[in-house]
Amino acid sequence: MDSTHILGGFLNHLTDERRLAEKTVAAYRTDISGFFAFLTEHNGRAPTLPSLAALSPRDFRAYLAYRRSGDMPLGSKSIARLLSALRTFYHYLDERHGVSNSTLNLISAPRRGRSLPKPLSVDGAKTLLEEAANDPDMTPWVAARDTAILTLLYGAGLRISEALSICGHDIPLGAALTLTGKGGKQRRIPILPVIRDSVADYMRLCPYVIDESDPVFRGVRGGVLQPAIIQRRMQHLRSVLGLPDTATPHALRHSFATHLLAGGGDLRAIQDLLGHASLSTTQIYAEVDASRLMAVHAKAHPRG
């Protein structure tokens, strides 16, 4: 069986039997046909079922190295996806043609570096909240609503789902607020006066009656506010202010933690405020702060 029939049978299997989406099948076609093209060049002949079974770890590593350093080099994430495609392909060969190659299991996916959160600067967060509060194109009560939510994200480190879960029985906000976060974990969060004032402004302007069991934050027609509305609001604000695409609602939570740490906050206390189950999750903000300090140092250093 030649390589064209091998690839065609695999793609038919994905389409007709596994019923994968057209784009997914196209991605597999690109991956496996690229693999075949490499093998043809690498071995001097097109792959066959016996030659696919006989490939060594060195052959697979040579292919991955080629994809890392070719005209369009792939990063670690793409290499890991490519390796997954090869394993899916060989699983098909084993089931359909009795062709196996256990050496593929010896190839490990590259370790992916942990991406650091991208907080706003202190000035950037302040400017964003001011713009949200003073946007002349927004209905006053809607502007107050959005400002209150964004202030909760930045001033208390809430997730957007947690801010939108605040109900009438929590109002007026006191000096602290008890919330249930991920995994049903409860935590008590200090509420700054600026947050209390912002939420009080919204409640004063909100045209809807909110009962004790009702979510506080309402849509323009009175229904429960959806997270997508605040996400779109952030998209508009970052466009107006020229902020990067990383300036999302969740970036305000990142900013809360990073700015607290930079101001001398205790890492374990920040863990409790964020509701992280593990301190290692919170420690990433120490890496953010160290990265920021190194960037400042490099910029200011006379020999930088």
Coordinates of C-alpha atoms in Angstrom, one line a residue, residues 84-261:
S84 CA -0.4 13.9 19.4
A85 CA -1.4 13.7 15.7
L86 CA 1.3 11.1 15.0
R87 CA 0.1 9.0 17.9
T88 CA -3.4 9.2 16.7
F89 CA -2.2 8.1 13.2
Y90 CA -0.2 5.2 14.6
H91 CA -3.2 4.1 16.7
Y92 CA -5.2 3.9 13.5
L93 CA -2.4 1.9 11.8
D94 CA -2.4 -0.6 14.6
E95 CA -6.1 -1.0 14.7
R96 CA -6.7 -1.1 10.9
H97 CA -3.5 -2.6 9.5
G98 CA -1.8 -4.3 12.5
V99 CA 1.2 -1.9 12.1
S100 CA 2.6 -0.8 15.5
N101 CA 5.6 1.2 16.5
S102 CA 6.2 1.3 20.2
T103 CA 9.2 3.5 19.9
L104 CA 6.9 6.5 19.4
N105 CA 6.0 6.1 23.1
L106 CA 9.6 6.9 23.9
I107 CA 9.3 10.4 22.4
S108 CA 8.2 13.0 25.0
A109 CA 6.4 16.2 24.2
P110 CA 8.5 19.3 24.9
R111 CA 7.9 21.0 28.2
R112 CA 5.8 24.1 27.8
G113 CA 7.0 27.1 29.7
R114 CA 4.4 28.5 32.1
S115 CA 3.0 31.8 30.6
L116 CA 3.0 34.6 33.1
P117 CA -0.1 36.7 33.8
K118 CA -0.1 40.0 32.1
P119 CA -1.4 42.6 34.6
L120 CA -2.1 46.3 33.8
S121 CA 0.1 48.9 35.3
V122 CA -1.2 50.8 38.3
D123 CA -1.7 53.9 36.1
G124 CA -3.3 51.7 33.4
A125 CA -5.8 50.2 35.9
K126 CA -6.6 53.7 37.3
T127 CA -7.2 55.2 33.9
L128 CA -9.4 52.3 32.8
L129 CA -11.7 52.7 35.8
E130 CA -11.9 56.5 35.3
E131 CA -12.8 56.0 31.6
A132 CA -15.5 53.5 32.5
A133 CA -17.0 55.9 35.0
N134 CA -17.0 58.9 32.8
D135 CA -17.8 57.5 29.4
P136 CA -20.3 60.1 28.0
D137 CA -21.7 57.5 25.5
M138 CA -23.0 55.2 28.3
T139 CA -26.3 55.5 30.2
P140 CA -25.3 56.7 33.7
W141 CA -26.6 53.7 35.5
V142 CA -24.9 51.3 33.1
A143 CA -21.6 53.2 33.4
A144 CA -22.0 53.0 37.2
R145 CA -22.7 49.2 36.9
D146 CA -19.7 48.5 34.8
T147 CA -17.4 50.7 37.0
A148 CA -18.6 48.9 40.1
I149 CA -17.9 45.5 38.6
L150 CA -14.4 46.5 37.3
T151 CA -13.6 48.0 40.7
L152 CA -14.5 44.7 42.4
L153 CA -12.2 42.8 40.0
Y154 CA -9.3 45.2 40.6
G155 CA -9.9 46.3 44.1
A156 CA -10.9 42.9 45.6
G157 CA -9.3 40.5 43.1
L158 CA -12.6 38.8 42.3
R159 CA -13.3 36.6 39.3
I160 CA -15.9 38.0 37.0
S161 CA -18.3 35.1 38.0
E162 CA -17.8 36.0 41.6
A163 CA -18.6 39.7 41.1
L164 CA -21.8 38.8 39.2
S165 CA -22.8 36.4 42.0
I166 CA -23.2 39.2 44.5
C167 CA -26.9 39.3 45.6
G168 CA -29.2 41.7 47.3
H169 CA -28.6 40.2 50.7
D170 CA -25.0 41.3 50.4
I171 CA -26.0 45.0 50.0
P172 CA -25.0 47.4 51.3
L173 CA -21.4 46.0 51.2
G174 CA -19.7 46.0 54.6
A175 CA -16.0 45.9 55.5
A176 CA -15.8 42.4 54.2
L177 CA -17.7 40.0 51.9
T178 CA -17.9 36.2 52.0
L179 CA -17.9 34.6 48.6
T180 CA -18.0 31.1 47.3
G181 CA -15.4 30.6 44.5
K182 CA -14.1 27.7 42.5
G183 CA -14.7 24.2 43.9
G184 CA -17.2 25.6 46.4
K185 CA -14.4 27.2 48.5
Q186 CA -15.5 30.1 50.6
R187 CA -13.3 33.0 51.4
R188 CA -13.7 36.3 53.2
I189 CA -12.5 39.4 51.3
P190 CA -11.9 42.9 52.6
I191 CA -13.9 45.5 50.8
L192 CA -12.2 48.9 50.4
P193 CA -14.3 52.1 50.8
V194 CA -13.8 52.9 47.1
I195 CA -15.4 49.6 46.2
R196 CA -18.3 50.2 48.6
D197 CA -18.9 53.7 47.2
S198 CA -18.8 52.4 43.6
V199 CA -21.3 49.7 44.3
A200 CA -23.5 52.1 46.3
D201 CA -23.5 54.5 43.3
Y202 CA -24.7 51.8 41.0
M203 CA -27.4 50.7 43.4
R204 CA -28.6 54.3 43.7
L205 CA -28.9 54.7 39.9
C206 CA -30.1 51.2 39.0
P207 CA -33.7 51.4 37.7
Y208 CA -34.7 47.9 38.8
V209 CA -35.9 46.6 42.2
I210 CA -33.5 44.0 43.5
D211 CA -34.7 41.5 46.1
E212 CA -32.5 39.8 48.6
S213 CA -32.1 36.7 46.6
D214 CA -31.5 38.5 43.2
P215 CA -28.1 39.1 41.6
V216 CA -27.3 42.7 42.1
F217 CA -25.9 43.4 38.6
R218 CA -28.6 43.6 35.9
G219 CA -28.6 43.8 32.1
V220 CA -30.2 46.8 30.4
R221 CA -33.5 45.0 30.2
G222 CA -33.5 43.9 33.8
G223 CA -32.2 40.3 33.3
V224 CA -29.2 38.8 35.0
L225 CA -26.0 40.3 33.6
Q226 CA -23.9 38.0 31.5
P227 CA -20.1 38.0 31.7
A228 CA -19.8 38.6 27.9
I229 CA -21.3 42.1 28.4
I230 CA -18.4 43.0 30.7
Q231 CA -15.9 41.3 28.4
R232 CA -17.1 43.4 25.5
R233 CA -17.0 46.5 27.7
M234 CA -13.3 45.8 28.5
Q235 CA -12.7 45.3 24.8
H236 CA -14.1 48.8 24.1
L237 CA -12.2 50.4 26.9
R238 CA -8.9 49.0 25.9
S239 CA -9.5 50.1 22.3
V240 CA -10.2 53.6 23.5
L241 CA -7.2 53.7 25.8
G242 CA -4.8 51.9 23.5
L243 CA -4.3 49.0 25.9
P244 CA -3.1 45.6 24.7
D245 CA -5.4 42.7 24.0
T246 CA -4.3 41.1 27.3
A247 CA -6.3 43.8 29.2
T248 CA -9.2 41.5 29.9
P249 CA -11.5 41.4 33.0
H250 CA -9.3 38.6 34.4
A251 CA -6.3 40.8 33.9
L252 CA -7.7 43.1 36.6
R253 CA -7.6 40.2 39.1
H254 CA -4.0 39.6 38.0
S255 CA -3.3 43.3 38.5
F256 CA -4.8 43.1 42.0
A257 CA -2.4 40.4 43.0
T258 CA 0.7 41.8 41.3
H259 CA 0.2 45.3 42.7
L260 CA -0.4 43.9 46.2
L261 CA 2.8 41.9 46.0

